[in-house]
mmCIF file of C-alpha atoms in Angstrom:
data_model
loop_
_atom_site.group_PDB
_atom_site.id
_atom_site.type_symbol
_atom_site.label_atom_id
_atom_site.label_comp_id
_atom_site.label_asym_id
_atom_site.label_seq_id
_atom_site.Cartn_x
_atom_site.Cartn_y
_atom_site.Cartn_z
ATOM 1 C CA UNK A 273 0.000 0.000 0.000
ATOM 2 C CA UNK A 274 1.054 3.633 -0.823
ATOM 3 C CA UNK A 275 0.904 6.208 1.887
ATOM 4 C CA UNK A 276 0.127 10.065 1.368
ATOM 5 C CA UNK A 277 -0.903 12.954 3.479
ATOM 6 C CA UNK A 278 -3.413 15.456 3.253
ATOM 7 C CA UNK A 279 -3.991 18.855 4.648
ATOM 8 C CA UNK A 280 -6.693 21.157 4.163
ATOM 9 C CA UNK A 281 -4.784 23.894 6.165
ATOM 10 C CA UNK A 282 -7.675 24.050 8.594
ATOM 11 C CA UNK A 283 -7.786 27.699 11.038
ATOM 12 C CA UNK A 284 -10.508 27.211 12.900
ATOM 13 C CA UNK A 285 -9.449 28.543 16.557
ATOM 14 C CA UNK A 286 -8.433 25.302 18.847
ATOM 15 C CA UNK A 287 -11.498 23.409 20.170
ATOM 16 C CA UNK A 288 -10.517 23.616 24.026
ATOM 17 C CA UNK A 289 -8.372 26.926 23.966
ATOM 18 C CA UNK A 290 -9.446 29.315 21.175
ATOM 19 C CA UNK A 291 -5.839 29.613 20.231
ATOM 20 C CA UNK A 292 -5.320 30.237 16.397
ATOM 21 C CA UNK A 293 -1.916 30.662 14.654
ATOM 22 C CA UNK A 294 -1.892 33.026 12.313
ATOM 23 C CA UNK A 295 -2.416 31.975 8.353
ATOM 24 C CA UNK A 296 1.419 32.832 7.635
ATOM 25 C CA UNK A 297 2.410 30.492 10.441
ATOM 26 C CA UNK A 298 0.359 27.619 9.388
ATOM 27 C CA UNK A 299 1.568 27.802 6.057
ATOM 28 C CA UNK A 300 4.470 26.921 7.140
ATOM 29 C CA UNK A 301 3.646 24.286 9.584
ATOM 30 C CA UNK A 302 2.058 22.862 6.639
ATOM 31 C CA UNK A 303 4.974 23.371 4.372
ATOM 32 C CA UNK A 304 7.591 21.759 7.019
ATOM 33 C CA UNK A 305 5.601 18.912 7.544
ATOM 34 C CA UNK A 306 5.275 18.444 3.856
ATOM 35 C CA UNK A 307 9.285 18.341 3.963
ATOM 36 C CA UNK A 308 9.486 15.712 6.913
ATOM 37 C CA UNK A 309 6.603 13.759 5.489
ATOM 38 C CA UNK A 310 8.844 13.285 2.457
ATOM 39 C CA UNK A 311 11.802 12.577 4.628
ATOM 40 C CA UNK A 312 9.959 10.249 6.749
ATOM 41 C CA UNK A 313 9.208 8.152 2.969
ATOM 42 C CA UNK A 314 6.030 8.626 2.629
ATOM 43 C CA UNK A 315 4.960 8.577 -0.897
ATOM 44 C CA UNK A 316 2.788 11.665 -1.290
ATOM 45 C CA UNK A 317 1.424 14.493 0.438
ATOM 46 C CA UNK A 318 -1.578 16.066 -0.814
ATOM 47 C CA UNK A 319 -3.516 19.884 -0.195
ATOM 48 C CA UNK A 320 -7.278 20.046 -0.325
ATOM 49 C CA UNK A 321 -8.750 23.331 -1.808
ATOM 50 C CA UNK A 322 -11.671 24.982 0.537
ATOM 51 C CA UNK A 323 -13.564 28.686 -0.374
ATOM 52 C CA UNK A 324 -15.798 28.802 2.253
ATOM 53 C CA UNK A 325 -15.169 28.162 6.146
ATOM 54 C CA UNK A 326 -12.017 28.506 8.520
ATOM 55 C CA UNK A 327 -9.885 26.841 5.894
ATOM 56 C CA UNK A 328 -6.823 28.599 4.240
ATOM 57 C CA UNK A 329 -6.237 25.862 1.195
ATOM 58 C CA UNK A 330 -8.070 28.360 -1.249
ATOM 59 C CA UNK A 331 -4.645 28.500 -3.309
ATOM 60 C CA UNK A 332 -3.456 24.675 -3.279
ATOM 61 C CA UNK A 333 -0.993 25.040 -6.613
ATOM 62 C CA UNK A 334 0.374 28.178 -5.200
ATOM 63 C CA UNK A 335 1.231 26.197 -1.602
ATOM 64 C CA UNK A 336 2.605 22.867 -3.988
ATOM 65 C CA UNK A 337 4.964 25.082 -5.213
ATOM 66 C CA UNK A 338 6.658 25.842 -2.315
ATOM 67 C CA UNK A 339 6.580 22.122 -1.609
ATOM 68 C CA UNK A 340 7.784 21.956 -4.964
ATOM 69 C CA UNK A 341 10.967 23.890 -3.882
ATOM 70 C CA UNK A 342 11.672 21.857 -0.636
ATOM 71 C CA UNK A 343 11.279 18.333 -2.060
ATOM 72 C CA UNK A 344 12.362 16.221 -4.795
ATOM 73 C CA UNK A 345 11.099 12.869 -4.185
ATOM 74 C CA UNK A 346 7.405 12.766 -2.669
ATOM 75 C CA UNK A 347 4.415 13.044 -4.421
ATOM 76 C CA UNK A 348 2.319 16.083 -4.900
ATOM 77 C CA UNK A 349 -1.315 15.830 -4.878
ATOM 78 C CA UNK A 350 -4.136 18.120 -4.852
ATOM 79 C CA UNK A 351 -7.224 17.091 -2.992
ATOM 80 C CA UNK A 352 -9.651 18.059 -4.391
ATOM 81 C CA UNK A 353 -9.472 20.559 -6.880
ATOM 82 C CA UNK A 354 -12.696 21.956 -7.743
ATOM 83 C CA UNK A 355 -12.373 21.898 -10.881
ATOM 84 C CA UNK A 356 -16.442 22.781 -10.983
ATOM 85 C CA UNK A 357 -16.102 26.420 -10.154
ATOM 86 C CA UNK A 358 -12.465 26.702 -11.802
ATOM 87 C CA UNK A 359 -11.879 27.650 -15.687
ATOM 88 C CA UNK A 360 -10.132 24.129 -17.099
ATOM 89 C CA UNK A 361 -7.676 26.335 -19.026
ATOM 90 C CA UNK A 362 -6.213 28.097 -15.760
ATOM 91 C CA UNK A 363 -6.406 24.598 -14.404
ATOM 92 C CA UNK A 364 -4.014 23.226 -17.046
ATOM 93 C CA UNK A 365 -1.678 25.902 -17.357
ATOM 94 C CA UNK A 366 -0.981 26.156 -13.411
ATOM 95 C CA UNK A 367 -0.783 22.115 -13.140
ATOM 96 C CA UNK A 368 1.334 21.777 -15.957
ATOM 97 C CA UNK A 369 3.610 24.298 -14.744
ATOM 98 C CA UNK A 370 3.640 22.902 -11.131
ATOM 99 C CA UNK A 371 4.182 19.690 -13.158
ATOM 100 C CA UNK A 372 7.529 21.025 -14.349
ATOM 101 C CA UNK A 373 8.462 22.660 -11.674
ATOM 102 C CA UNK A 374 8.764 19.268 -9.681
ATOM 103 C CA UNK A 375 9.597 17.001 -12.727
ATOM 104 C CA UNK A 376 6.798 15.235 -13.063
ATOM 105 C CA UNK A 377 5.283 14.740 -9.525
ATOM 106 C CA UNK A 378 1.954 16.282 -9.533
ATOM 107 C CA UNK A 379 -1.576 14.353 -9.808
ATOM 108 C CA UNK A 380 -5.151 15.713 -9.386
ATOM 109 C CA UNK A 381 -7.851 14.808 -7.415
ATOM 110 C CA UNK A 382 -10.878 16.475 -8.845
ATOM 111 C CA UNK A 383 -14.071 17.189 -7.278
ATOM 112 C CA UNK A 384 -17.198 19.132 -6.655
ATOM 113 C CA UNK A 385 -15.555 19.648 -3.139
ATOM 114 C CA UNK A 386 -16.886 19.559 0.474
ATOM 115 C CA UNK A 387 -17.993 23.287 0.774
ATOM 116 C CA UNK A 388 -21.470 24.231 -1.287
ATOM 117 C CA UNK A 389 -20.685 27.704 -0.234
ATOM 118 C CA UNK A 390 -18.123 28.085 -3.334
ATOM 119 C CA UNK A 391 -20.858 28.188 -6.230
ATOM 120 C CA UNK A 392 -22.484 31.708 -5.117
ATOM 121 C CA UNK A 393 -19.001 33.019 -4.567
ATOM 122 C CA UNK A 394 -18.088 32.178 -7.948
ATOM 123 C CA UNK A 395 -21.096 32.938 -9.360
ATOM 124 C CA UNK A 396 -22.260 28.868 -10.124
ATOM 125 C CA UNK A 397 -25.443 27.735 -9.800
ATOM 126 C CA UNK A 398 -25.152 24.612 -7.483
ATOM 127 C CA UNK A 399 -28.057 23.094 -9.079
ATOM 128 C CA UNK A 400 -25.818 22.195 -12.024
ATOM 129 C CA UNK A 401 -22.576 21.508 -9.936
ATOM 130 C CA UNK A 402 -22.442 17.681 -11.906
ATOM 131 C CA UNK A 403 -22.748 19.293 -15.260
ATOM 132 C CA UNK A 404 -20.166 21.930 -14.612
ATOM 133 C CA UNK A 405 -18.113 19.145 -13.293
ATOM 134 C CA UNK A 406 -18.689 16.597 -15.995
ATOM 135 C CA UNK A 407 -18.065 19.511 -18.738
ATOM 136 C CA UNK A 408 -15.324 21.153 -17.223
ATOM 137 C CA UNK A 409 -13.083 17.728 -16.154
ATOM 138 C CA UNK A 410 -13.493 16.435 -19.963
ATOM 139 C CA UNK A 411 -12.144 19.633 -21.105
ATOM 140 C CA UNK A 412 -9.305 19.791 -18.759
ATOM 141 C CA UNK A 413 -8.171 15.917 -20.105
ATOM 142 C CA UNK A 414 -8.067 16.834 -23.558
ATOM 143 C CA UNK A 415 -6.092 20.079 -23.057
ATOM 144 C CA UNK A 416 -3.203 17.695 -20.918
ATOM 145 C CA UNK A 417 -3.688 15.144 -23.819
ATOM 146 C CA UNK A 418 -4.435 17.239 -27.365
ATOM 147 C CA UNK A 419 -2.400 19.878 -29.061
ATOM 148 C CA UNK A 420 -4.771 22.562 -31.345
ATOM 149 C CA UNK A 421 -7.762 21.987 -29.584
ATOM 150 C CA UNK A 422 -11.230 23.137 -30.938
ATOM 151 C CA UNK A 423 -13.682 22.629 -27.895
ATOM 152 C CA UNK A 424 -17.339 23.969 -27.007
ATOM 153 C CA UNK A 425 -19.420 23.777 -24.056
ATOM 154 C CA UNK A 426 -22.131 25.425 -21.516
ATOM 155 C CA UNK A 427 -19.819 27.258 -19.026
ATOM 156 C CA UNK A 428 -16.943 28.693 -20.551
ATOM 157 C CA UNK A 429 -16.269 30.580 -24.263
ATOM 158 C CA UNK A 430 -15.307 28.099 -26.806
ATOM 159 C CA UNK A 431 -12.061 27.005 -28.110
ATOM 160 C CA UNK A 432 -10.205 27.202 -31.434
ATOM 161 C CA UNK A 433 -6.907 25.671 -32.188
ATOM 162 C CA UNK A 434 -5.864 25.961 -28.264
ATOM 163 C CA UNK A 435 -2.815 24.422 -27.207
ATOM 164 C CA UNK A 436 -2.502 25.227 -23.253
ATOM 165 C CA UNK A 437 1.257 25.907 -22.560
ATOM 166 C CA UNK A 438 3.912 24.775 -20.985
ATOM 167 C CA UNK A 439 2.708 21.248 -21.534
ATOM 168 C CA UNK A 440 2.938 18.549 -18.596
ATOM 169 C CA UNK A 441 6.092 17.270 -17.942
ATOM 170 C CA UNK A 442 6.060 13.939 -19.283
ATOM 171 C CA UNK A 443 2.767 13.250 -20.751
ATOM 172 C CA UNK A 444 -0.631 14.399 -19.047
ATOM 173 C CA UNK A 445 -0.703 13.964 -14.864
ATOM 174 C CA UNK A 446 -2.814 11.430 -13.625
ATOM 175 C CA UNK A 447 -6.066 12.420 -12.916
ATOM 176 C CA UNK A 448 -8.262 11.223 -9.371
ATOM 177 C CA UNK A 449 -11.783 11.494 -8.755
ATOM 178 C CA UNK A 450 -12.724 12.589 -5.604
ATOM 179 C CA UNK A 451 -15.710 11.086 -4.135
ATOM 180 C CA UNK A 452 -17.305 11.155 -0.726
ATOM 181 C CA UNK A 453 -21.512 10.312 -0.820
ATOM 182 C CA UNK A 454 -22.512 10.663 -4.799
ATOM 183 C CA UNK A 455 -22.443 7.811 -7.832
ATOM 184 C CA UNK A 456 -21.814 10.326 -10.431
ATOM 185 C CA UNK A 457 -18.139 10.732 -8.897
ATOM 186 C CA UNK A 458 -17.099 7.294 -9.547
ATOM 187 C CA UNK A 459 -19.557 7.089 -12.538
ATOM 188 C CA UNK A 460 -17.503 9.825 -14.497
ATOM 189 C CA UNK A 461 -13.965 8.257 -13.404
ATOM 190 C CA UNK A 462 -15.448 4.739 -14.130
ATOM 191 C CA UNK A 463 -16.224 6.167 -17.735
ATOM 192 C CA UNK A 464 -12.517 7.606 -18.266
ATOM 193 C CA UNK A 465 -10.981 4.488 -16.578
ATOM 194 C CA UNK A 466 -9.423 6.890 -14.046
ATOM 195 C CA UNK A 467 -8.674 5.946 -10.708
ATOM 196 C CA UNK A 468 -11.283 6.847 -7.758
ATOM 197 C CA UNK A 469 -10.665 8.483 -4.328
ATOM 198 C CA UNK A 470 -12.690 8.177 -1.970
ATOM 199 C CA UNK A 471 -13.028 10.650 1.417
ATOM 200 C CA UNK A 472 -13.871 7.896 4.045
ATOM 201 C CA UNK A 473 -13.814 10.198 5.967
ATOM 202 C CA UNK A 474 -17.114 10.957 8.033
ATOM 203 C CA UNK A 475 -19.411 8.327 7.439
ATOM 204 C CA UNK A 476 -19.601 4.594 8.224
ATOM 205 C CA UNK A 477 -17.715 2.115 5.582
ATOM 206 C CA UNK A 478 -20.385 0.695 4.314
ATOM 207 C CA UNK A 479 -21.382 3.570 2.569
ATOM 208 C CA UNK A 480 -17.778 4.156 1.164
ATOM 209 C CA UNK A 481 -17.754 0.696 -0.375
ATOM 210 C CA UNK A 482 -21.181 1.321 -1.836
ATOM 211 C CA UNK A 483 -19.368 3.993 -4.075
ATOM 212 C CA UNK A 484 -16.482 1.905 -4.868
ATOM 213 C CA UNK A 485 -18.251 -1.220 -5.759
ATOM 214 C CA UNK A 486 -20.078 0.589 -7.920
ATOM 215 C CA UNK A 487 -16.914 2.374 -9.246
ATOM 216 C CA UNK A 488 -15.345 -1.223 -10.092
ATOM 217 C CA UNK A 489 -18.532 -2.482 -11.400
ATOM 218 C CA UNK A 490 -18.876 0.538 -14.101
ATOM 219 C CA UNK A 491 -15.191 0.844 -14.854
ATOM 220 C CA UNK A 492 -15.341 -3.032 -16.266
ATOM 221 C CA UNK A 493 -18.878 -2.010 -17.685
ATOM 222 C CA UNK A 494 -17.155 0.502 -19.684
ATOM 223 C CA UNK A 495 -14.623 -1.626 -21.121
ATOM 224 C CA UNK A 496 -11.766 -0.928 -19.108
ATOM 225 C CA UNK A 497 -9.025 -3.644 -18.080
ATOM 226 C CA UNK A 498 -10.186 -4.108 -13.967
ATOM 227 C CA UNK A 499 -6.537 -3.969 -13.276
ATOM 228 C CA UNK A 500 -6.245 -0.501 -13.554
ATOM 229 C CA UNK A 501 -9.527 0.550 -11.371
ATOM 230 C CA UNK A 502 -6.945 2.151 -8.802
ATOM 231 C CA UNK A 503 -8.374 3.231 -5.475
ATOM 232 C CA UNK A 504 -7.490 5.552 -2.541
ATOM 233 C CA UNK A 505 -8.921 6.156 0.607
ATOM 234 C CA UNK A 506 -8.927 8.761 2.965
ATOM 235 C CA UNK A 507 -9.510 8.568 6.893
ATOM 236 C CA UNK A 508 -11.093 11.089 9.228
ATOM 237 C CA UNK A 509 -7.664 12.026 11.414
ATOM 238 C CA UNK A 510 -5.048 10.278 13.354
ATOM 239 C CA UNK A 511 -4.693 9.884 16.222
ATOM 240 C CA UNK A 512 -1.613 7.698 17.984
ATOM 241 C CA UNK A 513 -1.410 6.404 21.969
ATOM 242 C CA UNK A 514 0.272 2.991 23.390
ATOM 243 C CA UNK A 515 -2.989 2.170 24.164
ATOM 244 C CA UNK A 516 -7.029 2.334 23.015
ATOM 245 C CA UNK A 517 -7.154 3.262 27.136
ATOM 246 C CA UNK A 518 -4.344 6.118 26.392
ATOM 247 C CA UNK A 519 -6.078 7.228 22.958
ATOM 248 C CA UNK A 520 -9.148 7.482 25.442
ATOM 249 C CA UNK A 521 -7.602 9.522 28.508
ATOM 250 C CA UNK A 522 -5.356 11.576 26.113
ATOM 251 C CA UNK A 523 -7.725 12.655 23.802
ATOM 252 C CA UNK A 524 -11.421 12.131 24.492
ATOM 253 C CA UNK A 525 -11.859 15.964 25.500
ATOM 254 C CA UNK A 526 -10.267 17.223 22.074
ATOM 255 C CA UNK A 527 -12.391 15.045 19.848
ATOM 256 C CA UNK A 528 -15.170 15.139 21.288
ATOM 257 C CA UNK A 529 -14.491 19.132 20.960
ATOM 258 C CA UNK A 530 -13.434 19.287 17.892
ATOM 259 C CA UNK A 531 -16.589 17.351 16.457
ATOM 260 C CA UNK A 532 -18.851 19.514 17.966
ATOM 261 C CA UNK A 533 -16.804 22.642 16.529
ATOM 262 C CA UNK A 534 -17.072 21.370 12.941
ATOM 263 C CA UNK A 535 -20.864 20.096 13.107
ATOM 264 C CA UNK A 536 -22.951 22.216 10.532
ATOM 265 C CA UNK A 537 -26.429 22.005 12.035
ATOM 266 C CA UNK A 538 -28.206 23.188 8.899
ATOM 267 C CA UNK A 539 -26.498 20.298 6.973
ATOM 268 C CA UNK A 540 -27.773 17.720 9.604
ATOM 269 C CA UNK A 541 -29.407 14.574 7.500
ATOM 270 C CA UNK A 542 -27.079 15.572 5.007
ATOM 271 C CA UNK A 543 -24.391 12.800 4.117
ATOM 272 C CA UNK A 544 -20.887 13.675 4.087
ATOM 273 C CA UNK A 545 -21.003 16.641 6.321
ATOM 274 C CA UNK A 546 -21.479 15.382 9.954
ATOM 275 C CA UNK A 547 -19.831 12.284 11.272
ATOM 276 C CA UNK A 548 -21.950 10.082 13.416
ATOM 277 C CA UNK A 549 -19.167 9.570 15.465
ATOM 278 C CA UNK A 550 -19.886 11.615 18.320
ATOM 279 C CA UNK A 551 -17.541 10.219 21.230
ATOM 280 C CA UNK A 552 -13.987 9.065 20.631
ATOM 281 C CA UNK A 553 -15.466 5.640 22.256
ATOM 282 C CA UNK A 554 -16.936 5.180 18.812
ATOM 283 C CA UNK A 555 -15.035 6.355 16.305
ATOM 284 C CA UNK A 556 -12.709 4.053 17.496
ATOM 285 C CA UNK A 557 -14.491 0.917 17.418
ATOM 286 C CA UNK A 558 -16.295 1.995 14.281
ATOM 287 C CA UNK A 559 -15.262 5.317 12.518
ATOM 288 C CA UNK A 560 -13.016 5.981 9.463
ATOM 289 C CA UNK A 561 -10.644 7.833 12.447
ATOM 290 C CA UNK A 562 -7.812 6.531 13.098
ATOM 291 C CA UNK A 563 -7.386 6.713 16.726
ATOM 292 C CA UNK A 564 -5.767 4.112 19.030
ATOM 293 C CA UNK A 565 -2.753 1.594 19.765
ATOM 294 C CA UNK A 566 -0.432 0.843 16.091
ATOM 295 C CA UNK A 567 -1.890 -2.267 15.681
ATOM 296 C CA UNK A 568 -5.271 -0.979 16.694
ATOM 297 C CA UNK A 569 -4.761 1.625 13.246
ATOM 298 C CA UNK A 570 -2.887 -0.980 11.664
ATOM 299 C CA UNK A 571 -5.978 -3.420 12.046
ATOM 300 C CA UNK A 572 -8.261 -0.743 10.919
ATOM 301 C CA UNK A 573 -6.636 0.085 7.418
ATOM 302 C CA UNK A 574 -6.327 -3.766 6.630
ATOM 303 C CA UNK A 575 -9.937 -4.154 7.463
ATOM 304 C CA UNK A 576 -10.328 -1.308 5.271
ATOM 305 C CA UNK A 577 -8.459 -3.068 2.534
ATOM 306 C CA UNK A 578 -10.704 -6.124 2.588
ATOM 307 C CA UNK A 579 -13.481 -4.094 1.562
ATOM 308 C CA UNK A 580 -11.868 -1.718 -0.750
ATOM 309 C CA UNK A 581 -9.018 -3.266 -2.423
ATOM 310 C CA UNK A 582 -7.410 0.291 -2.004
ATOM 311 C CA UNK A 583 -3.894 1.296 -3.524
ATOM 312 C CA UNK A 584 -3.182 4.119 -1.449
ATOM 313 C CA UNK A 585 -4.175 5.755 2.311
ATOM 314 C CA UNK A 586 -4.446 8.849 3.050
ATOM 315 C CA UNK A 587 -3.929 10.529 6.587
ATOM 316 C CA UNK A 588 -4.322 13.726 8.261
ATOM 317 C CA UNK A 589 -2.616 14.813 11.380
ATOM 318 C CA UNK A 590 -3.417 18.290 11.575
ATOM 319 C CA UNK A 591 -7.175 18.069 11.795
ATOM 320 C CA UNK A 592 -7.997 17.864 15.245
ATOM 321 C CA UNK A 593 -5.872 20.779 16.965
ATOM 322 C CA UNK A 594 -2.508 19.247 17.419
ATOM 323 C CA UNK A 595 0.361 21.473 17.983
ATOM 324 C CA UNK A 596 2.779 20.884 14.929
ATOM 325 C CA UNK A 597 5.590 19.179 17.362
ATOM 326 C CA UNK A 598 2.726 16.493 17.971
ATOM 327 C CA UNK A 599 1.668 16.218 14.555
ATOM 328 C CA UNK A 600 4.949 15.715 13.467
ATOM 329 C CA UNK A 601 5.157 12.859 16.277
ATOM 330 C CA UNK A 602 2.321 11.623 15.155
ATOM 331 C CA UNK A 603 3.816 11.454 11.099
ATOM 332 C CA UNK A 604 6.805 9.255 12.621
ATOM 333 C CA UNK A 605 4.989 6.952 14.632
ATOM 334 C CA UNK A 606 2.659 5.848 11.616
ATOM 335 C CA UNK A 607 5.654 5.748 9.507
ATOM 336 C CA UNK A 608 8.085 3.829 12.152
ATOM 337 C CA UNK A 609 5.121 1.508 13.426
ATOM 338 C CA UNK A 610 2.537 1.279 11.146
ATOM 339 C CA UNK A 611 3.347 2.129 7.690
ATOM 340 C CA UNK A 612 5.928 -0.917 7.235
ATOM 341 C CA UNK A 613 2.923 -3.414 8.364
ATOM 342 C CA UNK A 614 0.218 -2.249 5.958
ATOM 343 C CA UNK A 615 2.988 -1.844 2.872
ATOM 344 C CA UNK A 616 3.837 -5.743 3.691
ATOM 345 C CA UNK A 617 0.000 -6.867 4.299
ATOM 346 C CA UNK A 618 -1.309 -4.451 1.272
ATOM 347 C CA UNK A 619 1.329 -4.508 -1.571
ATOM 348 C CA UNK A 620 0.719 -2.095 -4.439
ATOM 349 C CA UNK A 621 2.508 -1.450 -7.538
ATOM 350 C CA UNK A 622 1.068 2.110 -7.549
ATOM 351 C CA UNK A 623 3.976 4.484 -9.270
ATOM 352 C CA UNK A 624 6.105 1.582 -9.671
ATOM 353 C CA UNK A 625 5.893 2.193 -12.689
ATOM 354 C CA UNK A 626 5.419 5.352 -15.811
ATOM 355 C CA UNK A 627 2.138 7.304 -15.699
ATOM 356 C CA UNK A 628 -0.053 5.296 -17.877
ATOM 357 C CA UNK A 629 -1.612 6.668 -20.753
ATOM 358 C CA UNK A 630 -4.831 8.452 -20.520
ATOM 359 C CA UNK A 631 -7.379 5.516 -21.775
ATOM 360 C CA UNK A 632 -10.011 6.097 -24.429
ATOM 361 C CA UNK A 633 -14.234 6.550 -23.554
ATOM 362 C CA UNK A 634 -15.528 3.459 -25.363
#
């Protein structure tokens, strides 16, 4: 199994203290653990891209570039980019270039994204957030894949003879979809034969693997060799103690705080916005959280794995209010004591290899 991180540069004030660093020194607490995430070998490290809420990830190409400049190895992912409110053009000129910049490490995960507050800033109407999606992720593969293109759509002025510039490094970046309660997610990367990630990050598994079963079902539907379905998961933050006891007496208060902090009452009923874990009890025993002993986390992601079949995990460490020292004790635990397990029990050939081709719609 591959192993990435994700921030979404959160700034919410702390859930017990009110403390809140300011936005230049998170950027670089996000920045610096970037660097030791890499150093640590962990294979990528992605940033999400919020416009709405206490979130500071409203620029994630501009914050991969100065990863860009402090790595060389590691991975850089976006997660998601909303590429429904963005213009695909923009999109493939500042990926491409990002794409250079690090020599070919960048991939995409698109999405509608988390936050429906970004369609009335930019103008959208959320009632067609799938078509704007749909339209604007086809156009964005053909500009990282065609040279001269003539395009037209809905939501942007048509095309003649466009060739986006610089190009992508070496050949188009691969291209996630970003999923966390809707089919038409995995539908449209099932109908490109792109790989699928999924949030699993709030709700129950069962209705993570409803979306990814149905992603592997339409992907062979479509044609597409089942070898390539590629899958990634998320997880709702990490959390690491000696014990389940520990995880319990060490940070009950904090979760417990931090849930209630990020709850969005008017979205209650609503999938995908507020987790159902409500004490740390529970999102222990049962929630995509990783929270607990090593083997309790490392038990977790393998039981993950039977139901998923997933390439690559995702963690977060600076979700719940950890000062950065912790976090970055928490990034060396996983990677000392858990990582090595789930790489042995999981095995994926996940970037072993070129970036594949993008594959034809049949």
């Amino acid at each position: 199994m591959k192993l990435s991180v994700l921030s979404l540069i959160g700034h919410a004030p702390h859930p017990l203290n009110g403390r809140r660093p300011s936005p230049a020194e998170r950027f670089e607490e996000v920045i610096e653990t970037g660097v030791v995430a890499e150093r640590l070998g962990f294979d990528a490290y992605s940033i999400g891209e919020r416009h709405a809420g206490p979130f500071l990830s409203s620029s994630p190409s501009v914050v991969l570039g100065a990863l860009a400049a402090r790595t060389s190895a590691i991975r850089l992912l976006t997660g998601v980019t909303v590429v429904a409110i963005l213009d695909p053009v923009r999109v493939a000129e500042d990926f491409a270039t990002l794409d250079q910049i690090s020599r070919g490490r960048i991939e995409l995960v698109v999405g509608k994204g988390a936050e429906a507050g970004h369609f009335d800033l930019f103008g959208l109407d959320e009632e067609r957030q799938w078509d704007l999606q749909k339209e604007k992720y086809e156009l964005l593969r053909r500009l990282w894949t065609e040279e001269g293109v003539d395009w037209e759509g809905e939501f942007r002025p048509a095309l003649k003879n466009t060739t986006t510039l610089p190009r992508p490094y070496a050949g188009a970046p691969r291209i996630w979809h970003g999923s966390a309660t809707s089919l038409d997610s995995p539908e449209l990367a099932a109908l490109h034969g792109d790989p699928l990630f999924t949030a699993n990050a709030v709700q129950p598994r069962a209705a993570y693997a409803r979306l990814i079963d149905h992603y592997r079902e339409r992907f062979e539907a479509y044609g597409h060799d089942p070898a390539r379905a590629h899958v990634a998961a998320g997880s709702g933050g990490l959390l690491i103690a000696d014990s389940s006891q520990q995880a319990v007496e060490r940070y009950k208060e904090l979760y417990e705080a931090k849930v209630k902090q990020s709850s969005r009452p008017h979205l209650e009923g609503r999938a995908g916005y507020n987790t159902p874990f409500r004490t740390i009890e529970e999102a222990i025993a049962d929630g995509p959280q990783l929270i607990g002993s090593p083997q309790q986390i490392i038990d977790k992601i393998l039981g993950w794995h039977e139901v998923y079949g997933h390439d690559l995990q995702s963690i977060t460490v600076d979700g719940f209010g950890l000062g950065h020292p912790e976090q970055i004790e928490m990034l060396r635990r996983f990677a000392e004591d858990i990582a090595p397990v789930v790489r042995r029990e999981a095995p994926s050939a996940l970037w072993d290899l070129p970036r594949p081709a993008p594959m034809a719609v049949r």
